[in-house]
CSV table of C-alpha atoms and ligand atoms in Angstrom, one decimal:
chain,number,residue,atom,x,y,z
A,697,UNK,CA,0.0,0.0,0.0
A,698,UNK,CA,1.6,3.5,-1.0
A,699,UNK,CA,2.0,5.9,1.7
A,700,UNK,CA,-0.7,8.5,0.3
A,701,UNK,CA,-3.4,5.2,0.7
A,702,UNK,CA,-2.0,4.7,4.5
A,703,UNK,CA,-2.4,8.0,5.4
A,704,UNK,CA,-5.7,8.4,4.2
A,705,UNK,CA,-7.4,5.6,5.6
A,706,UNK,CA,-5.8,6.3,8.7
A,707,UNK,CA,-7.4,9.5,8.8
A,708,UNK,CA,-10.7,8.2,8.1
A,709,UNK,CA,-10.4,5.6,11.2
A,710,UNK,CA,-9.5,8.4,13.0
A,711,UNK,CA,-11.9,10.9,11.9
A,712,UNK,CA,-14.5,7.3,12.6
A,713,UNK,CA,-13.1,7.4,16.0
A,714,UNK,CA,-13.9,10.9,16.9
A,715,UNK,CA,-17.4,10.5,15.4
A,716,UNK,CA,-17.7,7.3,17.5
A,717,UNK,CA,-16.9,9.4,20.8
A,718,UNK,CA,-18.8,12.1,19.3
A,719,UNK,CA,-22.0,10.1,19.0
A,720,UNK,CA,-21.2,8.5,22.5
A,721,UNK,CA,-21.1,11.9,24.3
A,722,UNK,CA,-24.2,12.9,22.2
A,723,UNK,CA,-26.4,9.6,23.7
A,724,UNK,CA,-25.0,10.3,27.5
A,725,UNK,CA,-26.2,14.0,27.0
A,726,UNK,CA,-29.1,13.4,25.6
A,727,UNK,CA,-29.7,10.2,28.4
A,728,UNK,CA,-28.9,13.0,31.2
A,729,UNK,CA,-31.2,15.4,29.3
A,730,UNK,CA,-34.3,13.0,29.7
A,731,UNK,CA,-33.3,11.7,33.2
A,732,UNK,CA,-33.4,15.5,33.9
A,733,UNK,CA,-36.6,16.0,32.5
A,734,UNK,CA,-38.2,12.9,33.8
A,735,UNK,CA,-36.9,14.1,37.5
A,736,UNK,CA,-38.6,17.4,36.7
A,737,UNK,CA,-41.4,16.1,35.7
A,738,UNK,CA,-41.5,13.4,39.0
A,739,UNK,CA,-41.0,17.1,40.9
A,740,UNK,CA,-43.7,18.6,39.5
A,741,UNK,CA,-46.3,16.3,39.8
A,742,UNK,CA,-45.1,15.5,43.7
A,743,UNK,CA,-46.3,18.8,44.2
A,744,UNK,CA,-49.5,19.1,46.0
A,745,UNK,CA,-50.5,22.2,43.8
A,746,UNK,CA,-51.8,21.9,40.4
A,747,UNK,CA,-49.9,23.3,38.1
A,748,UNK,CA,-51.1,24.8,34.6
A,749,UNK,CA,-48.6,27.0,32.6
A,750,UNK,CA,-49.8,28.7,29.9
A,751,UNK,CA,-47.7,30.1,27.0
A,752,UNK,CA,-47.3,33.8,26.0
A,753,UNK,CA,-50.6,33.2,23.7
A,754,UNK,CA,-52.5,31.8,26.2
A,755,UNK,CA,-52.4,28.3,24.8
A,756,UNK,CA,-52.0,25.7,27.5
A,757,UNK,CA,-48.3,24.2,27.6
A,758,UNK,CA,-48.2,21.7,30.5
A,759,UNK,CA,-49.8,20.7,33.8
A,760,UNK,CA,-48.6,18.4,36.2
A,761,UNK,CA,-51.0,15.5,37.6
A,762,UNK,CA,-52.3,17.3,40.4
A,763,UNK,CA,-54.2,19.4,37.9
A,764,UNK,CA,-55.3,16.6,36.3
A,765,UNK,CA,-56.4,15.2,40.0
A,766,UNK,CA,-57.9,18.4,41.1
A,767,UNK,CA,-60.3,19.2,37.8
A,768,UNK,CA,-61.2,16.0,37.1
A,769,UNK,CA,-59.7,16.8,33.4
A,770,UNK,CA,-56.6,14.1,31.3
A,771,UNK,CA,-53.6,16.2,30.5
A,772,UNK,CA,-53.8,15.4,26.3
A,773,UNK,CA,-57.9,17.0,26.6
A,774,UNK,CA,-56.3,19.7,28.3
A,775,UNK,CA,-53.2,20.8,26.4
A,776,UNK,CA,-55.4,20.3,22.6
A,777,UNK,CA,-56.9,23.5,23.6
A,778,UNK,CA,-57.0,26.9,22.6
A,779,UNK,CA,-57.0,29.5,24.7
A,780,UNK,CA,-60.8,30.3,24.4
A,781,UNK,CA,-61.3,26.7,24.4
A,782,UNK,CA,-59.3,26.5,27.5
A,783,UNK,CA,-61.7,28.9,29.6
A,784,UNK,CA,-64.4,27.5,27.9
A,785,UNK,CA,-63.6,24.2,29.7
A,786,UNK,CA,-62.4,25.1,33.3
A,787,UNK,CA,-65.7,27.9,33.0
A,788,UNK,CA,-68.2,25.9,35.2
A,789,UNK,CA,-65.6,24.7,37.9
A,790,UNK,CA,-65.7,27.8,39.9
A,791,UNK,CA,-68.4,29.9,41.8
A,792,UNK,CA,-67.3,33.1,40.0
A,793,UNK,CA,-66.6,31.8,36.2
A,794,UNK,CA,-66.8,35.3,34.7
A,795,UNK,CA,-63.5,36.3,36.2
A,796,UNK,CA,-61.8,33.4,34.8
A,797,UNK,CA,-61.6,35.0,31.5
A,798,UNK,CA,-59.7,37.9,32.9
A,799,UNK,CA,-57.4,35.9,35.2
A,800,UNK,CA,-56.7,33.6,32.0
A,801,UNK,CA,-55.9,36.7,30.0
A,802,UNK,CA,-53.2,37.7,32.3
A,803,UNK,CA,-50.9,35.4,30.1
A,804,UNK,CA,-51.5,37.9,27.5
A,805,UNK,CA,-51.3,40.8,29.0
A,806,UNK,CA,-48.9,41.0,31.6
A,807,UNK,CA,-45.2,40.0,31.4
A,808,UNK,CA,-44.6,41.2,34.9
A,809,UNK,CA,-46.9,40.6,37.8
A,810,UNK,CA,-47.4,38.3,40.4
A,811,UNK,CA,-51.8,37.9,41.1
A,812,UNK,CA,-53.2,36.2,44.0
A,813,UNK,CA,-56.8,35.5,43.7
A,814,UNK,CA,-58.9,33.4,46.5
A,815,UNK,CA,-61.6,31.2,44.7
A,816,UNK,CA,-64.5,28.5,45.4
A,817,UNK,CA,-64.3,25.3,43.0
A,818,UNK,CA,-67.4,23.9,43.1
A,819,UNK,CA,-66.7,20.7,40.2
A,820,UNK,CA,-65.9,17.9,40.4
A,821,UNK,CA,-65.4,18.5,44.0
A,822,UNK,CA,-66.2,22.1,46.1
A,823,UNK,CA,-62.7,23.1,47.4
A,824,UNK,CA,-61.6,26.5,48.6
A,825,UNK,CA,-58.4,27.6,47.1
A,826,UNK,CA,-55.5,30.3,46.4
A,827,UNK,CA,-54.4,30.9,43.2
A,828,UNK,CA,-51.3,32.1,42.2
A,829,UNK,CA,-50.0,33.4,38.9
A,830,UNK,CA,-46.9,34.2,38.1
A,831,UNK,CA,-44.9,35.2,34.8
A,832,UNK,CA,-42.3,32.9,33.8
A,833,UNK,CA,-39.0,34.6,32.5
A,834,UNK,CA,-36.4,32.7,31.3
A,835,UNK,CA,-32.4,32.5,31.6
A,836,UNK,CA,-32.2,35.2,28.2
A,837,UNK,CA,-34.5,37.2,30.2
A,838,UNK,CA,-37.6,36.6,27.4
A,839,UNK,CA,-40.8,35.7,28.3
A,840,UNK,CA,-42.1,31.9,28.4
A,841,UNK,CA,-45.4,32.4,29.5
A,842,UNK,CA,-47.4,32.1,32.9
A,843,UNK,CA,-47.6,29.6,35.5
A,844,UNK,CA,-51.1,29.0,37.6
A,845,UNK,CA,-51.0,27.6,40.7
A,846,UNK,CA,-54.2,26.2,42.8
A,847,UNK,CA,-53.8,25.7,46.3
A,848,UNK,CA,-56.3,24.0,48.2
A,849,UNK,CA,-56.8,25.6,51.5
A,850,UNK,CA,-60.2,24.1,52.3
A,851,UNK,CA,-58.8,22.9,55.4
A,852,UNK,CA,-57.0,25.9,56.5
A,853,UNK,CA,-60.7,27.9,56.3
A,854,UNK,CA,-61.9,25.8,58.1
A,855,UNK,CA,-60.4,25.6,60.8
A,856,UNK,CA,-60.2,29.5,60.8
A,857,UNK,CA,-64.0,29.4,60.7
A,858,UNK,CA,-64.5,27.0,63.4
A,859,UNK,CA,-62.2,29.8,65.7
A,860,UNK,CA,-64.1,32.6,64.7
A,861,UNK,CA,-67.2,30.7,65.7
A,862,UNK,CA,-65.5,29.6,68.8
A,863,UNK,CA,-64.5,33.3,69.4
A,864,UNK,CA,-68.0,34.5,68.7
A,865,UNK,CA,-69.7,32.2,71.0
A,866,UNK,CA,-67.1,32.8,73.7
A,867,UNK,CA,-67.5,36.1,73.6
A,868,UNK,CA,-71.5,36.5,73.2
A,869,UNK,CA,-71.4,34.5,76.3
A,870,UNK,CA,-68.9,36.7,78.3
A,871,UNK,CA,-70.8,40.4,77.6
A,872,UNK,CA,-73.9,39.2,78.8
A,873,UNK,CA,-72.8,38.4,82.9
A,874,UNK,CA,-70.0,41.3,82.1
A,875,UNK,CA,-72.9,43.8,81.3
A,876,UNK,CA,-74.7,42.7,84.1
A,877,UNK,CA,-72.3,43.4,86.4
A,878,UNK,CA,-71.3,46.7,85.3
A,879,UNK,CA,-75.0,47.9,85.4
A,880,UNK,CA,-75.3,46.7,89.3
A,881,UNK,CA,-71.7,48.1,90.3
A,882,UNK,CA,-73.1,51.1,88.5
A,883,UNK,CA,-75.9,51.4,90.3
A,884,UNK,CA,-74.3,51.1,93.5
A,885,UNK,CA,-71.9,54.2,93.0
A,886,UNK,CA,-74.4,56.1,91.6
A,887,UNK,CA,-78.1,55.3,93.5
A,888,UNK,CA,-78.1,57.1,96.7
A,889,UNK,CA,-81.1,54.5,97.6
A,890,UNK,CA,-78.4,51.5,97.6
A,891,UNK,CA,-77.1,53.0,100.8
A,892,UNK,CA,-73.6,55.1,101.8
A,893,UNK,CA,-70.4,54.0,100.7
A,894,UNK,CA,-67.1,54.5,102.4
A,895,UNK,CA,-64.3,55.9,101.4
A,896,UNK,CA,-62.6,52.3,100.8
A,897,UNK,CA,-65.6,50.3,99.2
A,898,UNK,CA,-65.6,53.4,96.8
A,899,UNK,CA,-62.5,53.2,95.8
A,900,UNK,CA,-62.8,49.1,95.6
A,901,UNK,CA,-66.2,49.2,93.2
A,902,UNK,CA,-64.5,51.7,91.0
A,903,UNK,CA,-61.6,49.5,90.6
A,904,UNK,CA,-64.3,46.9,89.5
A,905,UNK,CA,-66.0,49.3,87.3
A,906,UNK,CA,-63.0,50.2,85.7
A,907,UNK,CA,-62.2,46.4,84.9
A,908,UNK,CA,-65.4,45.4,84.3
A,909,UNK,CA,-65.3,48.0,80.9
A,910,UNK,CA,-61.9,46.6,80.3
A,911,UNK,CA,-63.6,43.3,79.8
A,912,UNK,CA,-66.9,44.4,78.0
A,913,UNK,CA,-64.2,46.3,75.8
A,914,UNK,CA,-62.1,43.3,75.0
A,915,UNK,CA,-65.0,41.0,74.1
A,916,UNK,CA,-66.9,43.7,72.1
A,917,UNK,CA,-63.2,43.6,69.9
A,918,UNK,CA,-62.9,39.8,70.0
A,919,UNK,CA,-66.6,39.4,68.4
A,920,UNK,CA,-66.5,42.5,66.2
A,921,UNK,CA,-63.2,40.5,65.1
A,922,UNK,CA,-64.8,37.2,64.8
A,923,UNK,CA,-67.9,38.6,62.6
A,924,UNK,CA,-65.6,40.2,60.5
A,925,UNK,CA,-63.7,37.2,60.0
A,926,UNK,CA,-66.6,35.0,59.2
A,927,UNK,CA,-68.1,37.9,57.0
A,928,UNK,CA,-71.5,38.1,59.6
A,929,UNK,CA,-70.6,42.0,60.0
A,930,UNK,CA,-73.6,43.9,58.9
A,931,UNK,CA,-73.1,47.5,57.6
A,932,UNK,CA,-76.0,49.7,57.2
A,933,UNK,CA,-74.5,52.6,54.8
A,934,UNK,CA,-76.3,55.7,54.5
A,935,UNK,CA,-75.3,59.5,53.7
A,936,UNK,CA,-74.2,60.9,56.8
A,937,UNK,CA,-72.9,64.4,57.7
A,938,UNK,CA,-69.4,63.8,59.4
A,939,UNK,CA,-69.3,66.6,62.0
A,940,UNK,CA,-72.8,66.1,63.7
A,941,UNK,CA,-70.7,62.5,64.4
A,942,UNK,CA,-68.1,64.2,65.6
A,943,UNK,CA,-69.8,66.5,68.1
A,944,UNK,CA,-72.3,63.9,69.3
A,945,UNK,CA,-68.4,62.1,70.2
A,946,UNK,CA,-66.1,64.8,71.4
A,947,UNK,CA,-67.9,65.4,74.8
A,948,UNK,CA,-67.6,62.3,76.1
A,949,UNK,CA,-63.4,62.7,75.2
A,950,UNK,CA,-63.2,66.4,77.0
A,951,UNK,CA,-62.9,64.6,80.8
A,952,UNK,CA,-59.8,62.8,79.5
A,953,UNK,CA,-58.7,65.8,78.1
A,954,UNK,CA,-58.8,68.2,80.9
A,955,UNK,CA,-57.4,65.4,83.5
A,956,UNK,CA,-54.6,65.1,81.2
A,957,UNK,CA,-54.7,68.9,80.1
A,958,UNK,CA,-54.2,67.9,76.7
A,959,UNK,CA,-55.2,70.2,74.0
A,960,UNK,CA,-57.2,69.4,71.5
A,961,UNK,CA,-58.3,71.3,68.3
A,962,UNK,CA,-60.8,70.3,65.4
A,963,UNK,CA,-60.9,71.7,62.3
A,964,UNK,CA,-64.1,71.3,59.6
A,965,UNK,CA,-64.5,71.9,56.3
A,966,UNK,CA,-67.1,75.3,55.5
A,967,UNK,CA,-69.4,72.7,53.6
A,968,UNK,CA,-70.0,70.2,55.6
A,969,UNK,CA,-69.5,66.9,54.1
A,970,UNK,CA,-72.2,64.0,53.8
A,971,UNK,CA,-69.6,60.6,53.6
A,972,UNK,CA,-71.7,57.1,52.4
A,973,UNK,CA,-70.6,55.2,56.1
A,974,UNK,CA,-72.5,53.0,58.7
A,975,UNK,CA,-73.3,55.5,61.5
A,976,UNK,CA,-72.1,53.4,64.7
A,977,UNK,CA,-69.0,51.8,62.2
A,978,UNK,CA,-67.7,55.6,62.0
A,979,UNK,CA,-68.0,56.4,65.2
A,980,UNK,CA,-66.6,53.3,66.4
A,981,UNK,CA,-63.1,54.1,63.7
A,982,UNK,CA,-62.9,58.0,65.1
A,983,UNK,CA,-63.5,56.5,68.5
A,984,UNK,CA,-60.7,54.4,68.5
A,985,UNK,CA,-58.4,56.6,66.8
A,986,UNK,CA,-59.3,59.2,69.7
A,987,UNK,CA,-58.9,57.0,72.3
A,988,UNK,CA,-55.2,55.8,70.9
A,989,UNK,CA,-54.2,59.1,70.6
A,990,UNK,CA,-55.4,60.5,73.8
A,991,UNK,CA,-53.2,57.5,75.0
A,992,UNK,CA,-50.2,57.7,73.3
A,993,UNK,CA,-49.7,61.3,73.8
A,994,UNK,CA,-48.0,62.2,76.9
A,995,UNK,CA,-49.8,65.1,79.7
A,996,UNK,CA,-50.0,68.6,77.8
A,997,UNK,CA,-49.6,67.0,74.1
A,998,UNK,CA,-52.4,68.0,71.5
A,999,UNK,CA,-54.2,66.7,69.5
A,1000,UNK,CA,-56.1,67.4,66.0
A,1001,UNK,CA,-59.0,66.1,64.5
A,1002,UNK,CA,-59.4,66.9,60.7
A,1003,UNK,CA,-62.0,66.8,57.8
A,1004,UNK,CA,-61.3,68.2,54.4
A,1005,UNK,CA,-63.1,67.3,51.3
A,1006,UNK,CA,-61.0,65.3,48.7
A,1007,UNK,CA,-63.4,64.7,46.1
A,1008,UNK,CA,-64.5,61.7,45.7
A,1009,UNK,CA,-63.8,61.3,49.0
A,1010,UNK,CA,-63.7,62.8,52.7
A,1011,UNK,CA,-60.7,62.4,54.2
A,1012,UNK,CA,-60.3,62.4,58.0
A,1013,UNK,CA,-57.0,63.2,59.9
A,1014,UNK,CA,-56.2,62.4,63.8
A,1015,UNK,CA,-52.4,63.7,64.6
A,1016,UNK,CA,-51.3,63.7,68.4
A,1017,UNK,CA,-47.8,65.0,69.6
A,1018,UNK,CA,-47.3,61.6,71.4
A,1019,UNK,CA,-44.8,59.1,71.5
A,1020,UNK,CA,-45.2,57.9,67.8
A,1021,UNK,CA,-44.0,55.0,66.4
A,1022,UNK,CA,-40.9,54.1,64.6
A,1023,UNK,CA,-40.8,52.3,61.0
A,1024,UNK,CA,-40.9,48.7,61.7
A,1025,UNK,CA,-43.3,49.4,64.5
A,1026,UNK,CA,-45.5,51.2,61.6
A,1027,UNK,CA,-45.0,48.2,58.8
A,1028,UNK,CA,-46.7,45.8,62.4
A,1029,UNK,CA,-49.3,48.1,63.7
A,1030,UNK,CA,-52.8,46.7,61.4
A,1031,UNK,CA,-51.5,43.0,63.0
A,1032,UNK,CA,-53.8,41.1,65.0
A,1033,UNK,CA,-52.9,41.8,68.8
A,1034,UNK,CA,-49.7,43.7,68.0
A,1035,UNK,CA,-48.4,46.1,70.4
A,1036,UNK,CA,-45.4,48.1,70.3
A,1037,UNK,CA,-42.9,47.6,73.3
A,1038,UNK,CA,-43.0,51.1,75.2
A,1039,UNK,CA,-43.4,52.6,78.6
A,1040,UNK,CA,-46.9,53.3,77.9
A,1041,UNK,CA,-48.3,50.2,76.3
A,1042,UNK,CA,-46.4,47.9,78.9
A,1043,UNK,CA,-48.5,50.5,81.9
A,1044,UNK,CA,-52.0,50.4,79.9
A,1045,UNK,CA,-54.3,48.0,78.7
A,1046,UNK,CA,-55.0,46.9,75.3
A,1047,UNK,CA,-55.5,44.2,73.3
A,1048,UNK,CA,-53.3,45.1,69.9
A,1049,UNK,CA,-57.2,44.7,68.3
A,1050,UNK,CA,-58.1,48.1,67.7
A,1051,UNK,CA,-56.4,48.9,64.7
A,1052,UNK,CA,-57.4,45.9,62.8
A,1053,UNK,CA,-60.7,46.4,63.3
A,1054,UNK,CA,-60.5,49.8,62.6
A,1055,UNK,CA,-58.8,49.1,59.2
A,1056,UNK,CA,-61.0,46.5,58.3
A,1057,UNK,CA,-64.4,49.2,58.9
A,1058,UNK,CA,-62.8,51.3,57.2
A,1059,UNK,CA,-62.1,49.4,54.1
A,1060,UNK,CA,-65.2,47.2,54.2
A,1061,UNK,CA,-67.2,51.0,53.7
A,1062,UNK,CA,-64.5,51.4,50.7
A,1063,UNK,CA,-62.5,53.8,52.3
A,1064,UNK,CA,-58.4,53.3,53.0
A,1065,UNK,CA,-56.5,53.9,56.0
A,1066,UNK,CA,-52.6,55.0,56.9
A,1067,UNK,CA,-50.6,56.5,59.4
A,1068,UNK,CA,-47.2,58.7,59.3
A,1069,UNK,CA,-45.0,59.0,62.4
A,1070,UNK,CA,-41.8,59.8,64.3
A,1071,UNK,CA,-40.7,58.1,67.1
A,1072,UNK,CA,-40.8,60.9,69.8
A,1073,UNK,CA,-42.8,63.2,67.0
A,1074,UNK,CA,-45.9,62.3,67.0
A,1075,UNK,CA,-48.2,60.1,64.6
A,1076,UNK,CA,-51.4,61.3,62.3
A,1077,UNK,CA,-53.6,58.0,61.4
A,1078,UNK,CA,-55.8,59.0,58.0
A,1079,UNK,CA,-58.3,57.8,56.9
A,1080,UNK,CA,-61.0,58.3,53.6
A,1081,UNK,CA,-64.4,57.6,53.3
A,1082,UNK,CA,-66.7,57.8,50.0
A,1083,UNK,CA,-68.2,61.4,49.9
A,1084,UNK,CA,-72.0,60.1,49.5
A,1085,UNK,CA,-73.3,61.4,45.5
B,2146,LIG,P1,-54.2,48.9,71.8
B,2146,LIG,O1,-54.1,50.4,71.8
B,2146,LIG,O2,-55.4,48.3,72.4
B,2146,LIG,O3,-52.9,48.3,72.2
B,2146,LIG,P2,-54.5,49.2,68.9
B,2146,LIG,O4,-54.7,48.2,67.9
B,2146,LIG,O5,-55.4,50.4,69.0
B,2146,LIG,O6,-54.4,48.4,70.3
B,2146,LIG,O7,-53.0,49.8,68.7
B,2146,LIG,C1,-51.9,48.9,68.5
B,2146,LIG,C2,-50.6,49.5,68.9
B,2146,LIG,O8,-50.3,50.6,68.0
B,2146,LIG,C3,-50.7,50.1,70.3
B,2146,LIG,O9,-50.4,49.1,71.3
B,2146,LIG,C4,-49.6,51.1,70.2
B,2146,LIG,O10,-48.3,50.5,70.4
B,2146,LIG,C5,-49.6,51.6,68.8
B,2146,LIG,N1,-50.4,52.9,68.6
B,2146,LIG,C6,-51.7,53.0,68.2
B,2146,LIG,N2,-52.0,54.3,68.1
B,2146,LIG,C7,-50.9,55.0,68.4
B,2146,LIG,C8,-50.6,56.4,68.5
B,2146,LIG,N3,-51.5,57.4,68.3
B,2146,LIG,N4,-49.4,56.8,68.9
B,2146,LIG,C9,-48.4,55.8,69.2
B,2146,LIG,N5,-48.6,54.5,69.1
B,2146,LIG,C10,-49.9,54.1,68.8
């Protein structure tokens, strides 16, 4: 064989040799590829979410077997949709099928959002759950599409439910001995017919007074809480004027006041203006607002109460030269029974409840609430309420 022959068949074993190893490395890639995606895949269905991920069209991509499980739907029925077939299908699963064209559409029209929805599936099985969508962005930064997530917190509400009944009952229970008492320990400091009192059984009944409103207070709170919580809160909302509230409240404010000689200023709008609210709800906010900041502000502090007209809304301010709060106290304060660590809260009672129910009445009248404040400064809790058309 002449050397140019040699050479050249040498090359081709060689050149068959790399091909060889080539086509070898090729196989264990692709091998790992699938035992990748087959562990995925084993990931994803573990999950105990169902999974739907939709792609930048709105045409379903994949869902894992807990979808499957959870709508009573087989994956291939599933991904031969379009997108309006898609809602077509899951329409009918849910109590509230009209949003579920909207929250489908987020696919299409948002590339950047996280949405959290709560919903009630009612087929094939009723469930409560949280839903979660989120856009998926891949590693070159473009987006893939959107992932849904259903989480079934059936469980979870109901166990909150049976607590808030629990709560409710307690509580119902509690006001009415607690009333009962403070009407006769009334009566005896008050009803000269009772007979005298000395000096010392005085001072003792008013002690019980005093901790007998503690109480009534704490378990009005706990069931306003409760109702709230279970959605049994019933608002009666009606065009009133703001500032015939406010003076029918201030008076009974002026002896804490004057004991504390804290100075207190209002200041009203010339119009006075008519807010869409539930009469005892609003007082019951400006109340507790009051209260907090006739508590929170030390012996010679002020305090303002404000009303201006914001179209469409009335907007309500209560500032108070007290201790005020510091930022992380601030991000806490609408937490159930939070209270921040001070000289004042660890001397006085409360139950960290008053806030929370105070947010919640104002934002089941459609109305928001916030607060600005300094530690050592002062704080001025605001709140809107819709102007009544
Ligand atoms: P409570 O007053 O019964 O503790 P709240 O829910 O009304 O409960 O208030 C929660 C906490 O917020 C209080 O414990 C207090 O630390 C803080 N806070 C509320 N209002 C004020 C205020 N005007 N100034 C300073 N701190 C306040």
């Amino acid at each position: 064989m002449d050397e140019g022959k040699r050479a050249t068949e040498e090359a081709f074993r060689s050149n068959e040799a790399r091909l060889e190893a080539a086509l070898q490395l090729a196989e264990a890639n692709y091998a790992q590829l699938e035992r990748t995606k087959s562990q995925l895949r084993a990931i994803i269905d573990a999950s105990q979410e169902a999974m739907l991920f939709l792609s930048p069209d709105g045409r379903p991509l994949k869902v894992n077997t807990r979808f499957t499980d959870f709508f009573g739907l087989d994956d291939t029925t599933v991904l031969s949709q379009s997108a309006d077939q898609l809602t077509a299908l899951l329409k009918g699963l849910f109590v509230d099928d009209n949003s579920l064209d909207c929250w489908l559409a987020w696919s299409t029209t948002d590339q950047e959002h996280i949405f959290r929805e709560q919903q009630v599936q009612v087929r094939p099985v009723r469930r409560e759950v949280d839903l979660s969508s989120l856009p998926v962005i891949n590693v070159d930064q473009t987006y893939i599409g959107r992932l849904y997530v259903w989480h079934d917190v059936t469980h979870e509400r109901e166990v909150d439910r049976i607590k808030s009944e629990f709560v409710s009952m307690v509580s119902h229970e509690l006001r009415t001995p607690l009333t009962s008492i403070k009407g006769s320990v009334d009566l005896i400091l008050t009803d000269e017919t009772v007979g005298e009192l000395t000096e010392l059984q005085r001072e003792f009944l008013g002690i019980t007074q005093n901790n007998t409103c503690r109480l009534i207070s704490i378990t009005n709170d706990l069931l306003d809480l409760s109702r709230m919580e279970s959605g049994k809160l019933a608002l009666h909302r009606e065009p009133l004027d703001i500032t015939l509230l406010i003076g029918e409240l201030l008076p009974s404010f002026q002896p804490g006041w004057d004991a504390r000689r804290q100075r207190f200023t209002l200041h009203l709008p010339e119009k006075a203006p008519m807010v869409l609210a539930d009469a005892d709800r609003l007082m019951q906010i400006l109340r507790n607002l009051l209260s907090n900041a006739h508590k929170y502000t030390p012996d010679e502090g002020h305090i303002d109460l404000s009303v201006e007209i914001a179209e469409p809304v009335a907007r309500v301010e209560v500032t108070d030269s007290g201790i005020g709060l510091s930022k992380e106290e601030q991000a806490q304060l609408f937490t159930r029974f939070y209270r921040a660590h001070n000289a004042v809260t660890k001397a006085g009672g409360g139950t960290g409840l008053g806030l929370v129910i105070t947010r919640s009445l104002v934002e089941m009248q459609g109305g928001e609430i916030g607060v600005s404040s300094e530690p050592g400064h002062g704080s001025t809790f605001r709140f809107t309420l819709p102007l009544a058309v």
